Amino acid sequence: MNKQDSTQLDTDARELAKLGHSLSTALFEGNLDQCLAIIVDHGNRHGYQFSDGSRHLLEQSTMTTGQS
């Protein structure tokens, strides 16, 4: 493994730690809407390929709950 790969792994580990912290904080506060938004945002930023059905449900949930 070269130095660049190691740096990328460290960045990914920090990113995952931040994601975990954000999700656990939102869950602890009982804010499920925020959890969905965090998951969708993370997936979008990292090019995660949600299935069409899953993406639709997640996005619809965040839009619906965000309007309440």
PDB file of C-alpha atoms in Angstrom, residues 17-53:
ATOM      1  CA  ALA A  17     -16.602   8.264  12.289  1.00  0.00           C
ATOM      2  CA  LYS A  18     -18.269  11.607  11.558  1.00  0.00           C
ATOM      3  CA  LEU A  19     -21.193   9.849   9.873  1.00  0.00           C
ATOM      4  CA  GLY A  20     -21.592   7.498  12.843  1.00  0.00           C
ATOM      5  CA  HIS A  21     -21.490  10.386  15.300  1.00  0.00           C
ATOM      6  CA  SER A  22     -24.078  12.369  13.326  1.00  0.00           C
ATOM      7  CA  LEU A  23     -26.398   9.378  13.065  1.00  0.00           C
ATOM      8  CA  SER A  24     -26.086   8.390  16.715  1.00  0.00           C
ATOM      9  CA  THR A  25     -26.718  11.976  17.841  1.00  0.00           C
ATOM     10  CA  ALA A  26     -29.816  12.245  15.652  1.00  0.00           C
ATOM     11  CA  LEU A  27     -31.080   8.852  16.861  1.00  0.00           C
ATOM     12  CA  PHE A  28     -30.441   9.745  20.499  1.00  0.00           C
ATOM     13  CA  GLU A  29     -32.502  12.894  20.016  1.00  0.00           C
ATOM     14  CA  GLY A  30     -35.228  10.829  18.346  1.00  0.00           C
ATOM     15  CA  ASN A  31     -34.854  12.780  15.117  1.00  0.00           C
ATOM     16  CA  LEU A  32     -35.505  10.109  12.498  1.00  0.00           C
ATOM     17  CA  ASP A  33     -36.060  12.725   9.791  1.00  0.00           C
ATOM     18  CA  GLN A  34     -32.514  13.959  10.301  1.00  0.00           C
ATOM     19  CA  CYS A  35     -31.192  10.372  10.160  1.00  0.00           C
ATOM     20  CA  LEU A  36     -32.803   9.854   6.763  1.00  0.00           C
ATOM     21  CA  ALA A  37     -31.412  13.159   5.512  1.00  0.00           C
ATOM     22  CA  ILE A  38     -27.908  12.222   6.726  1.00  0.00           C
ATOM     23  CA  ILE A  39     -28.074   8.838   4.981  1.00  0.00           C
ATOM     24  CA  VAL A  40     -29.330  10.326   1.692  1.00  0.00           C
ATOM     25  CA  ASP A  41     -26.732  13.119   1.806  1.00  0.00           C
ATOM     26  CA  HIS A  42     -23.892  10.699   2.528  1.00  0.00           C
ATOM     27  CA  GLY A  43     -25.018   8.407  -0.279  1.00  0.00           C
ATOM     28  CA  ASN A  44     -25.265  11.277  -2.738  1.00  0.00           C
ATOM     29  CA  ARG A  45     -21.832  12.691  -1.850  1.00  0.00           C
ATOM     30  CA  HIS A  46     -20.143   9.314  -2.230  1.00  0.00           C
ATOM     31  CA  GLY A  47     -21.969   8.141  -5.339  1.00  0.00           C
ATOM     32  CA  TYR A  48     -23.713   5.295  -3.540  1.00  0.00           C
ATOM     33  CA  GLN A  49     -26.035   3.493  -5.925  1.00  0.00           C
ATOM     34  CA  PHE A  50     -29.349   3.149  -4.123  1.00  0.00           C
ATOM     35  CA  SER A  51     -31.849   0.940  -5.904  1.00  0.00           C
ATOM     36  CA  ASP A  52     -34.519   3.065  -7.578  1.00  0.00           C
ATOM     37  CA  GLY A  53     -37.119   1.933  -5.066  1.00  0.00           C
TER      38      GLY A  53
END
